[in-house]
Short mmCIF file of C-alpha atoms in Angstrom, two decimals:
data_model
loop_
_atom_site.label_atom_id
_atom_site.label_comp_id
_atom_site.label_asym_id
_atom_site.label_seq_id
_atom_site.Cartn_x
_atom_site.Cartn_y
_atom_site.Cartn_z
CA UNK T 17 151.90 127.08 67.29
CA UNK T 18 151.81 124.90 64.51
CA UNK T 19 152.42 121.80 66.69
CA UNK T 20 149.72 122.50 68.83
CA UNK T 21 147.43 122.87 65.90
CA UNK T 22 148.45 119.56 64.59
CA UNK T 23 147.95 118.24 68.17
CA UNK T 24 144.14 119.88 68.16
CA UNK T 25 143.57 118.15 64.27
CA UNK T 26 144.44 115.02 65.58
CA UNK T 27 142.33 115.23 68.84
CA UNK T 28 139.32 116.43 66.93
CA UNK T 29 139.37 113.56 64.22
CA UNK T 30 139.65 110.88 66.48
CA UNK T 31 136.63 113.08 67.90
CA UNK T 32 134.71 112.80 64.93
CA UNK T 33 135.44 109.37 63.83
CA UNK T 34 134.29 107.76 67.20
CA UNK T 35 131.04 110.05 67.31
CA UNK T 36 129.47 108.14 64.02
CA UNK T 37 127.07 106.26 64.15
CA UNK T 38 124.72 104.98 61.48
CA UNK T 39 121.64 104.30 63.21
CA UNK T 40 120.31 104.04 66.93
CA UNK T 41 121.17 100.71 67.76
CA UNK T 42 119.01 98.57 70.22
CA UNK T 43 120.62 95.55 71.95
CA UNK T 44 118.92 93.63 74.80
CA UNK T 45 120.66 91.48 77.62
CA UNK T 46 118.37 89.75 79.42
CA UNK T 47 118.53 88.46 82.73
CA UNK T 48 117.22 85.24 84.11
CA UNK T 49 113.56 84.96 85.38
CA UNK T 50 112.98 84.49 89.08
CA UNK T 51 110.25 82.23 89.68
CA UNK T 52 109.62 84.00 93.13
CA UNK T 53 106.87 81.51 94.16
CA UNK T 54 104.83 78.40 92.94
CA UNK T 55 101.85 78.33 94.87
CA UNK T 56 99.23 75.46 94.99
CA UNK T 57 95.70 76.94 94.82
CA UNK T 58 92.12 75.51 94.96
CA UNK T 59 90.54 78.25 94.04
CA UNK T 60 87.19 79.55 92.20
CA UNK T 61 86.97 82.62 90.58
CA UNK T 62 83.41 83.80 89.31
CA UNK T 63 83.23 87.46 88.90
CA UNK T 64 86.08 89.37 86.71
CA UNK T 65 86.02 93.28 86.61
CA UNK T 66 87.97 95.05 83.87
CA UNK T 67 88.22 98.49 85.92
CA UNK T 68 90.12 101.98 84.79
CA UNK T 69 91.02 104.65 86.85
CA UNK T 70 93.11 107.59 86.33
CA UNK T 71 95.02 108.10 89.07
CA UNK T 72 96.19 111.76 89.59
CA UNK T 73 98.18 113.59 92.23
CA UNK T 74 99.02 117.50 92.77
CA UNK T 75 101.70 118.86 95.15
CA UNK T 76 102.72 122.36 95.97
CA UNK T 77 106.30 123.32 97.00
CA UNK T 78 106.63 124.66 100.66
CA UNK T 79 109.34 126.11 102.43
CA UNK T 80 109.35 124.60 105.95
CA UNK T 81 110.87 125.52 109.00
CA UNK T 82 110.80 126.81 112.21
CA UNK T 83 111.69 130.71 113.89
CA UNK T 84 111.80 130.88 117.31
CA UNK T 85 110.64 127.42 118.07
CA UNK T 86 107.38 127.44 115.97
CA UNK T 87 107.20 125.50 113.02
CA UNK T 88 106.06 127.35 109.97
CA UNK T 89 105.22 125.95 106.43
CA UNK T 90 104.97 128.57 103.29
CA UNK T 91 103.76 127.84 100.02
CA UNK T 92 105.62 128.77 97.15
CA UNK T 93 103.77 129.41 94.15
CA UNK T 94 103.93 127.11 91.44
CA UNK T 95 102.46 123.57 91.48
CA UNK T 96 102.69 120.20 89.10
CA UNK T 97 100.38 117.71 88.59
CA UNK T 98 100.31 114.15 86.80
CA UNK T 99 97.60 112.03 85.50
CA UNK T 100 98.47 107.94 85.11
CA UNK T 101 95.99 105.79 83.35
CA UNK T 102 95.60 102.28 84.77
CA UNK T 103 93.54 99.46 83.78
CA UNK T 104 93.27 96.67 86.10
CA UNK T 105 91.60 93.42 86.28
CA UNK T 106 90.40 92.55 89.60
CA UNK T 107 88.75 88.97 89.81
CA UNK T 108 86.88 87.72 92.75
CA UNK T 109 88.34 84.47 94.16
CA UNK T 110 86.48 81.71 96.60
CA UNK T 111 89.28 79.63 98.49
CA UNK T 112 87.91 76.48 98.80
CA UNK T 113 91.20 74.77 99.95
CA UNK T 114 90.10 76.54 103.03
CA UNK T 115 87.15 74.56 103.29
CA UNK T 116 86.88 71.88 105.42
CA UNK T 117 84.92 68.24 105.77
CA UNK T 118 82.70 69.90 108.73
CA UNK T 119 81.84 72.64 105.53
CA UNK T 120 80.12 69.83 103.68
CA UNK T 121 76.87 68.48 105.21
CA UNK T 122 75.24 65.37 103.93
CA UNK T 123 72.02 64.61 104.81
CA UNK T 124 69.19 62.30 103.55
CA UNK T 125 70.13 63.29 100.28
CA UNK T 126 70.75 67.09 100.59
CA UNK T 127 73.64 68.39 100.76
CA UNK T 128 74.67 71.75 102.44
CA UNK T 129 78.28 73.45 101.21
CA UNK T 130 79.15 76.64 103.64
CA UNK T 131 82.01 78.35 101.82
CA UNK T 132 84.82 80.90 103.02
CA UNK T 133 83.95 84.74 101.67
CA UNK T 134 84.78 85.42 98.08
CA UNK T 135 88.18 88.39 97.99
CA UNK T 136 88.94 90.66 95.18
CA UNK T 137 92.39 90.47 94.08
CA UNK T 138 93.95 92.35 91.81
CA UNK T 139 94.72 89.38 88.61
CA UNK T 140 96.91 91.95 86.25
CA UNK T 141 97.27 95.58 85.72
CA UNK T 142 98.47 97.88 82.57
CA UNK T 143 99.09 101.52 82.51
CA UNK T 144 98.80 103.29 79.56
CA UNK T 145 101.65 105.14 78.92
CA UNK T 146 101.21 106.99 76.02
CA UNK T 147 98.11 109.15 77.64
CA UNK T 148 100.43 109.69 80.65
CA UNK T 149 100.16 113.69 81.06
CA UNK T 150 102.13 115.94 83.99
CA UNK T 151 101.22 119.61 83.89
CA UNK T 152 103.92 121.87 85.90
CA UNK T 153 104.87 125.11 87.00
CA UNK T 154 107.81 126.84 85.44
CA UNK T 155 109.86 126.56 88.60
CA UNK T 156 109.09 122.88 89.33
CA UNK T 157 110.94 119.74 87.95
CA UNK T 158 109.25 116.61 86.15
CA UNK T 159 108.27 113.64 88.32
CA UNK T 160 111.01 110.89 88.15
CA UNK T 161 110.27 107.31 87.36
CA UNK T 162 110.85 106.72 91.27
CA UNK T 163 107.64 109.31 92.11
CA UNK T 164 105.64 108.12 89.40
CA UNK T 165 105.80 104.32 90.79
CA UNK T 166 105.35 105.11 94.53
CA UNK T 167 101.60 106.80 93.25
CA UNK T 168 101.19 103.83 91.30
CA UNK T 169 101.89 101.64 94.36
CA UNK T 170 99.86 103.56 96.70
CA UNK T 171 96.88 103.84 94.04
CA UNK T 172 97.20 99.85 94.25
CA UNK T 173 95.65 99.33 98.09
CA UNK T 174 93.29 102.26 97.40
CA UNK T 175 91.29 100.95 94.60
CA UNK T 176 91.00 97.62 96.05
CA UNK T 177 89.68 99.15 99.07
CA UNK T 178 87.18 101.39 96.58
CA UNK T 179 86.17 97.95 95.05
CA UNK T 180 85.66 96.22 98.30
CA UNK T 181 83.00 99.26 99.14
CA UNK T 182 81.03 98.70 95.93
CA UNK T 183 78.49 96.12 95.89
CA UNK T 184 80.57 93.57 93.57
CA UNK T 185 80.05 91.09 96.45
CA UNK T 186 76.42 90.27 96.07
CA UNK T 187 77.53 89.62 92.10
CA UNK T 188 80.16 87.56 93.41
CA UNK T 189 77.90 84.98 95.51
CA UNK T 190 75.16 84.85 92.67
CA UNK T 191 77.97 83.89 90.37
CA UNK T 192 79.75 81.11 93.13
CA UNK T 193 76.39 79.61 93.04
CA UNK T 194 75.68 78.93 88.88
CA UNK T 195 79.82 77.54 89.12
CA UNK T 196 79.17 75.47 91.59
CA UNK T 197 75.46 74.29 90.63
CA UNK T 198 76.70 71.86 87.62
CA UNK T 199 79.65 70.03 90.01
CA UNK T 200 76.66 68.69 92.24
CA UNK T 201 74.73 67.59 90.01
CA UNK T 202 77.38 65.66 88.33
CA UNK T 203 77.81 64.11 91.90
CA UNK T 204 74.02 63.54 91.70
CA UNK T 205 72.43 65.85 93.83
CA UNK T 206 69.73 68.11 92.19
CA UNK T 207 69.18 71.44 92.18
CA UNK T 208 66.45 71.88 94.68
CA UNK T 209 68.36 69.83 97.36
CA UNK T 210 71.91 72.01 97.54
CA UNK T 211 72.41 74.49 99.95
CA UNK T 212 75.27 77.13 99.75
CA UNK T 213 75.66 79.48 102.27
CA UNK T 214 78.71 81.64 103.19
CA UNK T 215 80.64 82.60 105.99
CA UNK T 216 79.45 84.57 108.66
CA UNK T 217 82.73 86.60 108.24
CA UNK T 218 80.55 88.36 105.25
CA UNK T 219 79.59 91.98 106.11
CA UNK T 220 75.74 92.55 106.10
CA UNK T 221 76.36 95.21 104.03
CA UNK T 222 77.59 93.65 101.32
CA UNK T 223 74.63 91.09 101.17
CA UNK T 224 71.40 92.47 98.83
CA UNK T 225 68.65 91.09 101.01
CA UNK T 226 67.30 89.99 97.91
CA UNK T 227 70.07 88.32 96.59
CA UNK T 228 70.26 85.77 99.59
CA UNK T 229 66.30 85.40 99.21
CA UNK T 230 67.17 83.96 95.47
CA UNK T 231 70.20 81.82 96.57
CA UNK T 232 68.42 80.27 99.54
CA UNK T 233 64.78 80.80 98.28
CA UNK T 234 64.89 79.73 94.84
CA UNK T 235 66.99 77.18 93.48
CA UNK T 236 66.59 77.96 89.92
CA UNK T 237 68.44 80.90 88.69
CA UNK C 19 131.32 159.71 83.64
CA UNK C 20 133.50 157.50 86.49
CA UNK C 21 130.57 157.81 88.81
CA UNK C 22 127.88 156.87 85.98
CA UNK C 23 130.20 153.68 85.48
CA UNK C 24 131.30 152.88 89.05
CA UNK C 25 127.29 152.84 89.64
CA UNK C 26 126.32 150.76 86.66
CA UNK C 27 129.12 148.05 87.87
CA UNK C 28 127.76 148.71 91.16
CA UNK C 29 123.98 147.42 90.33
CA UNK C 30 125.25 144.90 88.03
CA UNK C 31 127.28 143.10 91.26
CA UNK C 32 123.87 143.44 92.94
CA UNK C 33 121.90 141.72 90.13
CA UNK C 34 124.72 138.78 89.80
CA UNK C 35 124.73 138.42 93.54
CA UNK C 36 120.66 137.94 93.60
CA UNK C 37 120.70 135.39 91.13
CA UNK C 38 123.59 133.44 92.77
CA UNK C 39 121.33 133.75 95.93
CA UNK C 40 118.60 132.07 93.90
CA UNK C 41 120.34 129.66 92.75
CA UNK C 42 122.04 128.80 95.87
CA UNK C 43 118.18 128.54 97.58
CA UNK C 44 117.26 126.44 94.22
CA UNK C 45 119.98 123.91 94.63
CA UNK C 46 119.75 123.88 98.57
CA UNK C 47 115.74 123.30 98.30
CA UNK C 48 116.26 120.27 96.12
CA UNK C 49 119.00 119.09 97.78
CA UNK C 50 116.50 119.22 100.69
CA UNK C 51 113.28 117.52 99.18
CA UNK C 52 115.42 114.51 97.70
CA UNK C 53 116.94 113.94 101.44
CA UNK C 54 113.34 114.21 102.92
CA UNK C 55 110.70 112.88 100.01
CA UNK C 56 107.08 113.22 101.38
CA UNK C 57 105.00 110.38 100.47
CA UNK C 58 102.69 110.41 97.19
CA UNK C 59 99.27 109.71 97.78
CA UNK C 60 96.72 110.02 94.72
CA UNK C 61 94.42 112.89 95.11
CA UNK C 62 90.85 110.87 93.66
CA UNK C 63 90.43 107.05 93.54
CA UNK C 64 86.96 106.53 92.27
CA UNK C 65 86.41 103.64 90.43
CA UNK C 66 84.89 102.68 86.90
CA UNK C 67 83.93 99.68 86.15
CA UNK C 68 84.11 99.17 82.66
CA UNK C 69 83.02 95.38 82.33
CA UNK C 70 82.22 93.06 84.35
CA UNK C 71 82.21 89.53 83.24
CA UNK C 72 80.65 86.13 85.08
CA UNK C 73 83.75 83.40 84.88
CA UNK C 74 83.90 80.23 86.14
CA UNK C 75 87.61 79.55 86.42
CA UNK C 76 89.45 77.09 88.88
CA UNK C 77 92.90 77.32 89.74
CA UNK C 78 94.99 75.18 90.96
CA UNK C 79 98.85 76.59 90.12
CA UNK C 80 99.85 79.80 90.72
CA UNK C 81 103.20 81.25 89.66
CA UNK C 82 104.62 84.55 90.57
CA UNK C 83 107.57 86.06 88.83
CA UNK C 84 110.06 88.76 88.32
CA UNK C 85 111.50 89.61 85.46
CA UNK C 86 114.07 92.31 84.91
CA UNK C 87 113.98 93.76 81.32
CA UNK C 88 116.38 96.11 80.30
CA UNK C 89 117.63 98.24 76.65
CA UNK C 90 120.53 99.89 75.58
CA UNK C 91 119.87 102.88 73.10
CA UNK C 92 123.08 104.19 71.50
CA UNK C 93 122.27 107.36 69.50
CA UNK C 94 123.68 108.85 66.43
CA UNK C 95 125.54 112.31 67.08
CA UNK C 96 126.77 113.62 70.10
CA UNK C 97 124.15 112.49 71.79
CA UNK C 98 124.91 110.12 75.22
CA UNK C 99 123.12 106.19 74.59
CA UNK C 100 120.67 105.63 76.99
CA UNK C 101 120.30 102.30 78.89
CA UNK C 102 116.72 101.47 81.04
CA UNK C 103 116.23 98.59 83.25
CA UNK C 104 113.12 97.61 84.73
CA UNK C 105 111.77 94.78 87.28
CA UNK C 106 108.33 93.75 86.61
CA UNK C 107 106.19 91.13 88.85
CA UNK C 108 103.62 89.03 87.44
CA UNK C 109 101.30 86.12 88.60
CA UNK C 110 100.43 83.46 86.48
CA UNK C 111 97.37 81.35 87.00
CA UNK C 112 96.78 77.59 85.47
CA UNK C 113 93.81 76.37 86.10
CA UNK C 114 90.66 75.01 84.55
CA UNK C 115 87.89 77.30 83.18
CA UNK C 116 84.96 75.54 83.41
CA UNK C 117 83.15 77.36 81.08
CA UNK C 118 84.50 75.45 78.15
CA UNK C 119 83.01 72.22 79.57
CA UNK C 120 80.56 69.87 76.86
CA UNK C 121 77.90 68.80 77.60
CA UNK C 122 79.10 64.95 78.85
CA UNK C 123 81.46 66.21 80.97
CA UNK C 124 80.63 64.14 83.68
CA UNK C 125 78.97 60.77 83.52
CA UNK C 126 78.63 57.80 86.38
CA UNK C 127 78.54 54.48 85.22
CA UNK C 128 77.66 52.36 88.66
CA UNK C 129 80.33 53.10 91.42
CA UNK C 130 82.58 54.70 88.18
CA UNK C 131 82.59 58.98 87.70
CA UNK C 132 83.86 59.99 84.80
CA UNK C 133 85.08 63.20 84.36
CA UNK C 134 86.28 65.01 80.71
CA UNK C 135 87.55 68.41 81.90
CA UNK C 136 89.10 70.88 79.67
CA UNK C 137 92.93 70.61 79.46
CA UNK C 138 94.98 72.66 82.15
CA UNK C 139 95.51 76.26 80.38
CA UNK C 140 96.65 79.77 81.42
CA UNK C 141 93.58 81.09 82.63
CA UNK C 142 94.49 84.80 81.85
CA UNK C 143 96.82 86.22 79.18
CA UNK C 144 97.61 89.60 81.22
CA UNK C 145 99.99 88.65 83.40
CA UNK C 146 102.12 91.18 84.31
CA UNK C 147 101.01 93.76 87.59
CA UNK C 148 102.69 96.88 85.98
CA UNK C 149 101.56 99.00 89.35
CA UNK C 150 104.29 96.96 91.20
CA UNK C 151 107.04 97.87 88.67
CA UNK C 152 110.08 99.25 89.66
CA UNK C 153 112.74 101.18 87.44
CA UNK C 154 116.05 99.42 88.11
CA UNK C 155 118.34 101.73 86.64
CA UNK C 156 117.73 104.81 83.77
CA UNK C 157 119.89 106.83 82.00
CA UNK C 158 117.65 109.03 80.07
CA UNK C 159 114.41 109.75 79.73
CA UNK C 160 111.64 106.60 79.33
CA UNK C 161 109.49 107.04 76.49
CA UNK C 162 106.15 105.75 76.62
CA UNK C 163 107.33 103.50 73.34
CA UNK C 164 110.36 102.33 75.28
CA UNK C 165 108.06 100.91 78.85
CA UNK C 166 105.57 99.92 76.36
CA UNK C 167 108.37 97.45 74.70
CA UNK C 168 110.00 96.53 78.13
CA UNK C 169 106.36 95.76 79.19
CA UNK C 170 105.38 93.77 76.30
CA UNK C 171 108.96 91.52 76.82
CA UNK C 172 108.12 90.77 80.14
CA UNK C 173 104.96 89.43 79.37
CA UNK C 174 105.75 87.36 76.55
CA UNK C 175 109.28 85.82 78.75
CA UNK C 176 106.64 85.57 81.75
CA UNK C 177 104.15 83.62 79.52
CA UNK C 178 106.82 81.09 78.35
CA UNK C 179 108.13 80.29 81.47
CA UNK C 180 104.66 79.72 83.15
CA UNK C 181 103.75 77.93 80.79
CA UNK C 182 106.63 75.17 80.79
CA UNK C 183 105.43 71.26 81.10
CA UNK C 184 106.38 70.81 84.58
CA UNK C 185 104.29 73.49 85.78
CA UNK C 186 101.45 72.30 83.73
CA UNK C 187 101.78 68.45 85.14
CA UNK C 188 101.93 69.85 88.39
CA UNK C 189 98.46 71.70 88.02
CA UNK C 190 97.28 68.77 86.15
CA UNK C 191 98.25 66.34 89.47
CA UNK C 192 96.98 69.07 91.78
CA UNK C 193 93.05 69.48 90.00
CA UNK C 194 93.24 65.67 89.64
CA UNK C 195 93.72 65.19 93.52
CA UNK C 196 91.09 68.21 94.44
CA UNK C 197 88.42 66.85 92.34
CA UNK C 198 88.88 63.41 93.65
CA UNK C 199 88.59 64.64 97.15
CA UNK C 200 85.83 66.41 95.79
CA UNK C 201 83.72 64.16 95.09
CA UNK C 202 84.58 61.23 97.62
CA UNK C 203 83.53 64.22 100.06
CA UNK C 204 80.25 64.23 98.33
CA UNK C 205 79.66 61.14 98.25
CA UNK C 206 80.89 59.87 101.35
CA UNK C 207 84.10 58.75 101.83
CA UNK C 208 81.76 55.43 103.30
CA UNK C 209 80.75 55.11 99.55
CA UNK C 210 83.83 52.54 97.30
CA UNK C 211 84.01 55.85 94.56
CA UNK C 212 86.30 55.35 91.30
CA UNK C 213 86.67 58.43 89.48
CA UNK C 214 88.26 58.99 86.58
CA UNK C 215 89.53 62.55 85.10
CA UNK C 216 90.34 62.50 81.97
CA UNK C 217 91.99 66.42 80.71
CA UNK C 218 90.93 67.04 77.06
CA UNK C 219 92.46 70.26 75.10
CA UNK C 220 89.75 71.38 73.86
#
């Protein structure tokens, strides 16, 4: 008896001695960078929009099956729910590597530039982590790290597609137009002789009637 | 007495064998979800603006990266240390912006253009597209101090290796050759055009 108590002792001070610790310690490792892709751009951006959305999800738990060869789905109660702040910055962006020499028209002294549609892409994004909020049931677990990204991901697409229904393209043109306005007449060419139009790809719905009456009507902005 | 205790035994088994039952259908319904996860689609995606800001920025270099941070927390106690490693992606943009231009920036002298364009810069200090990240590998629970620091590393290792001198000659050849194609487009490549760029850091 007295050996094994010995034997315990000894067990439980090595125990001790190799659970102190003095502080939390921090140590980083870091791994090389990969440069996935250098990409050479000619591009013009004119409009930048600082956007936040909170993007939120709710699921319920269900208890799926089937009996007797019909499928049957029953909610069980209890639900969870997360809110994740984003902010985003979403710039719109001319190509004009795409443009071509039939896209520039010369002509007694005007000149007419006809370039590709302006895109929204997403520049950087941040979520705010500290005013990240889940609400659940008592019978329902957190959402991992591996949930929480895939509505992140999927919240992405869907407020670029939310931007691309909001008039930001009129803003965009208007904008293209005053960057573009000062290059010209560096090469010479005034105001009142320099024609921009764009594509034809362009939905009419994005296009204020008015807007094109002030890029092709009036010069002067 | 016996048949008072043989019955309270009795609906004690009862109550022991419901809650292994539960637990059993607990276990097995997890065990379910994580072998057939149902994709996460946020409920409202409404958008506010919250400024919206004319730019006149061209780029001519972009770099994407990833970067894998990671952290090793060893707490005091009994308590297990935590390790978190996360890949973040990031695009980095070097350009010109054009809205830091004087007024001589451009000036012809006969057949001569002279151009005095701001020096090549990053055009945007947010870098880093956190909605892409992924979470390599975590131990514990991530705080939002601990993604906040991860984040904040990645942008800072992202920003110095953008920002190295080959990438910025190389965006400094590339707006040199677009602007000279520029402008022998506009004037007509019939036209004997010399123009000269000179990039000022301004």
């Amino acid at each position: 008896m007295g050996a094994l108590k010995n034997k315990i002792g000894w067990w439980l001070l090595l125990f001790m001695v190799l659970s102190v610790s003095c502080a939390s310690v921090t140590s980083k490792r870091k791994q090389a960078a990969v440069v996935a892709a250098l990409h050479h751009r000619a591009s013009l951006n004119t409009v930048q929009y600082n956007v936040r959305k909170i993007l939120t999800y709710e699921d319920f738990s269900t208890l799926d099956g089937t009996l007797f060869f019909e499928k049957f789905s029953i909610q069980i109660p209890g639900d969870r729910k997360i809110a994740l702040p984003v902010d985003v910055i979403i710039k719109s962006s001319i190509d004009l590597s795409a443009m071509t020499a039939a896209d520039v028209e010369v002509k007694a002294g005007e000149i007419t530039l006809l370039l590709p549609a302006p895109k929204l892409e997403i520049s950087s994004s941040a979520i705010d982590y500290s005013r990240e909020m889940q609400f659940l049931s008592w019978n329902r677990s957190k959402f991992s790290e591996a949930e929480k990204e895939a509505i992140l991901k999927s919240g992405e697409q869907k407020i670029l597609q939310e931007m691309s229904r909001a008039d930001v393209m009129a803003r965009s043109l208007v904008a293209a137009y005053k960057a573009l306005i000062p290059l010209l007449e560096a090469a010479g060419y005034a105001s009142e002789s320099v024609t921009i139009c764009f594509r034809s790809d362009l939905k009419d719905d994005t296009t204020d009637d008015s807007i094109m009456d002030m890029l092709q009507g009036r010069r002067n902005l | 007495m016996m048949e008072q205790s043989v019955e309270k035994h009795g609906y004690r088994r009862i109550a022991i064998g419901i809650v292994l039952l539960f637990c059993l259908f607990w276990i097995g319904k997890r065990w379910y979800d994580a072998q057939h996860p149902k994709p996460l689609n946020p409920m409202e995606i409404a958008v506010q603006i919250t400024a919206i800001q004319d730019i006149n920025e061209w780029e001519f270099l972009c770099v994407e990266m990833e970067e894998m941070e990671d952290t090793l927390i060893i707490n005091p106690g009994f308590k297990p240390a935590y390790r978190f490693a996360r890949i973040y992606k990031g695009r980095a943009c070097l350009g010109i912006d054009m809205r830091r231009v004087t007024d001589d920036w451009a000036r012809k002298s006969n057949d001569t253009l002279y151009l005095r364009l701001p020096d090549i810069q990053l055009l945007d200090e947010n870098i880093v597209n956190d909605l892409s990240t992924r979470t390599f590998y975590a131990s514990g629970e991530m705080t939002p101090v601990i993604k906040q620091e991860l984040y904040e590393r990645a942008k800072r290792d992202m920003r110095r290796r953008a920002l190295l001198e080959a990438n910025v000659e190389m965006a400094r050849e590339y707006a040199r050759d677009y602007f000279l194609s520029l402008y022998r487009r506009l004037y007509g490549e019939k036209e004997n055009l010399v123009v000269e760029i000179e990039f000022v850091a301004l």
